[in-house]
mmCIF file of N, CA and C in Angstrom:
data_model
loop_
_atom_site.group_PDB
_atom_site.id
_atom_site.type_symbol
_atom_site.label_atom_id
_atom_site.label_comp_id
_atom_site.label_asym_id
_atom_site.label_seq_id
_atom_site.Cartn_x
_atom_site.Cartn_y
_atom_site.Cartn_z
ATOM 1 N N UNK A 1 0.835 -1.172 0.000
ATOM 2 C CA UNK A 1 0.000 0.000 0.000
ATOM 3 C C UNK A 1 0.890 1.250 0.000
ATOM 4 N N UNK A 2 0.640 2.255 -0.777
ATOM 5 C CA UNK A 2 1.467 3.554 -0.916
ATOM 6 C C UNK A 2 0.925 4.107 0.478
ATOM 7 N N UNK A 3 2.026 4.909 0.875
ATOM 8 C CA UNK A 3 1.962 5.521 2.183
ATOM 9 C C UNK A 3 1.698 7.235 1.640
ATOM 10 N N UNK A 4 1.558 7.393 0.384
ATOM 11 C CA UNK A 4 0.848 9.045 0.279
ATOM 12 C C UNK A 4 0.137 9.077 -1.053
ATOM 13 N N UNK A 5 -0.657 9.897 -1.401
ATOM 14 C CA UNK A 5 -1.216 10.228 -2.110
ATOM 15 C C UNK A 5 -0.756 11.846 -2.791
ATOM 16 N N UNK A 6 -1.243 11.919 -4.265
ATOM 17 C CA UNK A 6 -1.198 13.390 -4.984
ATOM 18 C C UNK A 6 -2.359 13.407 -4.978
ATOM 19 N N UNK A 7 -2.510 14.713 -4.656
ATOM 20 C CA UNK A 7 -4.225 15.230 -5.148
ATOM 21 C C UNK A 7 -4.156 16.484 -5.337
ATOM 22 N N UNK A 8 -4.999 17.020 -5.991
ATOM 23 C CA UNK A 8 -5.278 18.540 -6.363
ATOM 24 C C UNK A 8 -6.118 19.387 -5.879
ATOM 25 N N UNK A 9 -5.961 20.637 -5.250
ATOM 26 C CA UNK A 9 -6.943 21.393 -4.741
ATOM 27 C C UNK A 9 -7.449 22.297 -5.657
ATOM 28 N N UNK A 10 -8.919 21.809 -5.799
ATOM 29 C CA UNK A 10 -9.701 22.633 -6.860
ATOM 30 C C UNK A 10 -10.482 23.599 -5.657
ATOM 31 N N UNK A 11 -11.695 23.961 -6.981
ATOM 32 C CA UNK A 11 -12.543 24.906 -5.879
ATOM 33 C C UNK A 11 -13.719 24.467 -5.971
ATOM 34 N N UNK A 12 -14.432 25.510 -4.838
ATOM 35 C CA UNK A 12 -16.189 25.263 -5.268
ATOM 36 C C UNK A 12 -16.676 26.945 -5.070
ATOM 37 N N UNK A 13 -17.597 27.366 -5.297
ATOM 38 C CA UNK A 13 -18.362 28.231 -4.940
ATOM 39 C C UNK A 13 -19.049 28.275 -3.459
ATOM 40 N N UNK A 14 -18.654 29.182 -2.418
ATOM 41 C CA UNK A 14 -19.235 29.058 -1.101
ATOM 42 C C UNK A 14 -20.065 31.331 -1.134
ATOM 43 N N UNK A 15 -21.267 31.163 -1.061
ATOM 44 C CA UNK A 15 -21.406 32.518 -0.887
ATOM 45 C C UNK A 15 -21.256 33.328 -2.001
ATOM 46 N N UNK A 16 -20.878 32.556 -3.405
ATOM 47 C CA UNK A 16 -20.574 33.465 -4.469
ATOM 48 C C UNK A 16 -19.256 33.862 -4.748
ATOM 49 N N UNK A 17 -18.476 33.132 -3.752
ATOM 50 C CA UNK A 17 -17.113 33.460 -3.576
ATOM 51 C C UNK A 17 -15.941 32.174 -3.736
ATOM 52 N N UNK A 18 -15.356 31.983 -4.872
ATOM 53 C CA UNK A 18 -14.289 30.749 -4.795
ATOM 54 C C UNK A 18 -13.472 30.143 -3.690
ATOM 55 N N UNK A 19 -13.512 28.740 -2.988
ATOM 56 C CA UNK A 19 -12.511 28.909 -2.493
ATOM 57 C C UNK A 19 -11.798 27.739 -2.273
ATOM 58 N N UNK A 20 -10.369 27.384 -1.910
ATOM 59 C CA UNK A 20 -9.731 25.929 -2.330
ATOM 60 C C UNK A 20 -11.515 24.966 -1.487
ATOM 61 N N UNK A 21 -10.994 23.238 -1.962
ATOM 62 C CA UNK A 21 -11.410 22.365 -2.163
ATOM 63 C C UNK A 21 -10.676 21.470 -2.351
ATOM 64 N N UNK A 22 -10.915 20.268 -0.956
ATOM 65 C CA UNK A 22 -9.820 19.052 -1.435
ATOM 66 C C UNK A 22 -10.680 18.151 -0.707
ATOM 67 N N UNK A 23 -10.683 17.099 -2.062
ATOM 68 C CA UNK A 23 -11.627 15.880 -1.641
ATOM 69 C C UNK A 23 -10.761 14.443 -1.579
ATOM 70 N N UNK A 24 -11.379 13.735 -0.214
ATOM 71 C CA UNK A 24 -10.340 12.717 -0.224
ATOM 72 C C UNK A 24 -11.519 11.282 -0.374
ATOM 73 N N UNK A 25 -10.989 10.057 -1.490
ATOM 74 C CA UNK A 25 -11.943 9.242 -1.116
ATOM 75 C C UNK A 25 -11.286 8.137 -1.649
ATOM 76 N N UNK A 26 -11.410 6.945 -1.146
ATOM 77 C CA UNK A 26 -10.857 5.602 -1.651
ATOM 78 C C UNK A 26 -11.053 4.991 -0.723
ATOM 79 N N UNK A 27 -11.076 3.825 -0.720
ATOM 80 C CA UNK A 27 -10.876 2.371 0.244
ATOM 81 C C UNK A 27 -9.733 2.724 0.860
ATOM 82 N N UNK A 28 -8.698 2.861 0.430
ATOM 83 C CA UNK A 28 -7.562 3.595 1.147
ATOM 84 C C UNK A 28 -7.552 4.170 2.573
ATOM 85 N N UNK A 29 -8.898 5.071 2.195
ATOM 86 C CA UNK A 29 -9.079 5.829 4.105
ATOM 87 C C UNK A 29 -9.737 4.662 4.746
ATOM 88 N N UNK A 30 -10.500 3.929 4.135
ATOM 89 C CA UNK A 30 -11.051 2.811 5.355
ATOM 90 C C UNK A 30 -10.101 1.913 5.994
ATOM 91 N N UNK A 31 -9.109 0.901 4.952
ATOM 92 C CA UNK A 31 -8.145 0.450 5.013
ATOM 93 C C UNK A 31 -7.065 0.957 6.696
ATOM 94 N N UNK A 32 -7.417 2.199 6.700
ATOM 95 C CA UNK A 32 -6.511 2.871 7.789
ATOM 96 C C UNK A 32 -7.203 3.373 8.692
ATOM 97 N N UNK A 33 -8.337 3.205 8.738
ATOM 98 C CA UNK A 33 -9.327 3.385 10.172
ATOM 99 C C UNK A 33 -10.147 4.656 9.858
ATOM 100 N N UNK A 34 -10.408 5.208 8.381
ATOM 101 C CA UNK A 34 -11.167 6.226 8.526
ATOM 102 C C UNK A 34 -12.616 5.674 7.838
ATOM 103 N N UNK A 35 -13.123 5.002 8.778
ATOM 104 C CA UNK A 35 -13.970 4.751 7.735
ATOM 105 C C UNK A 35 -15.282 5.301 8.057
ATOM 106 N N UNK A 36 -16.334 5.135 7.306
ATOM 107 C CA UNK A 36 -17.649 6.061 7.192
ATOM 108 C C UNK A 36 -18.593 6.500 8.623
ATOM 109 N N UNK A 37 -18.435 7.683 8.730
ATOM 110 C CA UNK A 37 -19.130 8.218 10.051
ATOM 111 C C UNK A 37 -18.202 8.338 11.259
ATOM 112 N N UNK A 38 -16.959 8.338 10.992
ATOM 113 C CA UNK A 38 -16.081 8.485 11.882
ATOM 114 C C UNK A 38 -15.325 9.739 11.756
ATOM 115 N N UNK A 39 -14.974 10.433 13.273
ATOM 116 C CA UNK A 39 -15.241 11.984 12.942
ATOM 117 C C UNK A 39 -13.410 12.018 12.993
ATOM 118 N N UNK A 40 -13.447 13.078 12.367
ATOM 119 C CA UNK A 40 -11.528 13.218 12.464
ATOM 120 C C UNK A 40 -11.374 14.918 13.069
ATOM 121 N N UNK A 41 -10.338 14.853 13.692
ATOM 122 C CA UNK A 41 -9.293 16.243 13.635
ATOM 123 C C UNK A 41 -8.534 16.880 12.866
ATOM 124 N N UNK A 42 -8.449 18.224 12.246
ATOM 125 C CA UNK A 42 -7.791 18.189 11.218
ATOM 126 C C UNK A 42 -6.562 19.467 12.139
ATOM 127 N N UNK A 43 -5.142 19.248 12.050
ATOM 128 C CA UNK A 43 -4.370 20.083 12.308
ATOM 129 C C UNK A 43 -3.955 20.636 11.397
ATOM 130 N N UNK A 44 -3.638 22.109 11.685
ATOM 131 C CA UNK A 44 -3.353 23.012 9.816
ATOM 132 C C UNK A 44 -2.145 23.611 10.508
ATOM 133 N N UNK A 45 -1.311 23.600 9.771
ATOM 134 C CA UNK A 45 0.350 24.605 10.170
ATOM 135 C C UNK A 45 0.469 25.070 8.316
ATOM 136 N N UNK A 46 0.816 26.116 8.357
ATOM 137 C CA UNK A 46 1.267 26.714 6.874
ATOM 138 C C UNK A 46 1.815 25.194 6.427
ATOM 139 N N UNK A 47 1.197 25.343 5.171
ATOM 140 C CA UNK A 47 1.519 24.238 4.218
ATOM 141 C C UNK A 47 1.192 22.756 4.276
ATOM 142 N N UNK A 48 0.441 22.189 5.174
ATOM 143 C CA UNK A 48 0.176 21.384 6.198
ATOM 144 C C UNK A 48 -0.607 20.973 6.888
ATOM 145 N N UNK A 49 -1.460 19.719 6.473
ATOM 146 C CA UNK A 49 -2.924 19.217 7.011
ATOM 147 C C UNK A 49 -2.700 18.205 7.932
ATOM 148 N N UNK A 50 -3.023 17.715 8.777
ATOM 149 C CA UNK A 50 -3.016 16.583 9.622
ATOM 150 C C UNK A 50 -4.147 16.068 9.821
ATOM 151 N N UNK A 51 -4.579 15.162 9.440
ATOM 152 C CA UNK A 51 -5.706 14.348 10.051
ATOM 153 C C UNK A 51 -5.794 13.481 11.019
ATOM 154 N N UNK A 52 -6.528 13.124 12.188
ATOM 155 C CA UNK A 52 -6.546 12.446 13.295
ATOM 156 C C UNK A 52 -7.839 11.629 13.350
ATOM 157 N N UNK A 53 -7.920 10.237 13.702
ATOM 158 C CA UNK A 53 -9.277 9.890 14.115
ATOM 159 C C UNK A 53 -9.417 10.155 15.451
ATOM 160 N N UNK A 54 -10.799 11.122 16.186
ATOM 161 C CA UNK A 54 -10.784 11.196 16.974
ATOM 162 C C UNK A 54 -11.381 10.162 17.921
ATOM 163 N N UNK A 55 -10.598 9.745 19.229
ATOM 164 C CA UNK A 55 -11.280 8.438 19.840
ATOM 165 C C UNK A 55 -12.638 8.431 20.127
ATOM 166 N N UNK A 56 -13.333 7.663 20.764
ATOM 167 C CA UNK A 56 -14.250 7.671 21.631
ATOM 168 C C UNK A 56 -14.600 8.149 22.319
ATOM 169 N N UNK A 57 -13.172 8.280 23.487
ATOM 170 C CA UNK A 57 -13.805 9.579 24.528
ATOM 171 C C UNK A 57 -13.269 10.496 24.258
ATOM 172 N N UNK A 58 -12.658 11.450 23.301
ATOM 173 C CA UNK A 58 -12.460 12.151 22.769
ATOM 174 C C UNK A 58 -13.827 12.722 21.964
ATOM 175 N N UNK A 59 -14.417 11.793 21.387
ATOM 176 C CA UNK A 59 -15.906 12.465 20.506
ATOM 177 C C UNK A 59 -16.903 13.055 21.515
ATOM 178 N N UNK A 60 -17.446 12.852 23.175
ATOM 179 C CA UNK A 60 -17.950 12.558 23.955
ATOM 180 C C UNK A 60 -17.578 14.150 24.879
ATOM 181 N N UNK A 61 -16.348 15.136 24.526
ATOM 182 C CA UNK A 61 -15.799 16.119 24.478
ATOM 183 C C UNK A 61 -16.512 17.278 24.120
#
């Protein structure tokens, strides 16, 4: 299994106003514990997304 992916940030229209858009989807995220209805964390640092599954008692927060 590849350990990263390329993807492209397009846009959408929010308000009449463009703005990035990045969609993630494959068996891939299930494969690694993201799978459907499971809520994540996202950490942002310039240049830089992090995703987290958040636990149990963490969701309950």
């Amino acid at each position: 299994m590849k350990n990263h992916r390329q993807i492209v940030v397009s846009s959408i229209y929010n308000k009449n106003k463009k703005v990035p858009y990045i969609r993630l989807s494959g068996n891939w995220l299930a494969e690694n514990g993201f799978k459907i209805g499971r809520k994540i964390q996202v950490h942002i640092k310039p240049g830089s997304l992090l995703l987290n599954l958040i636990t149990t008692d963490e969701e309950g927060l």
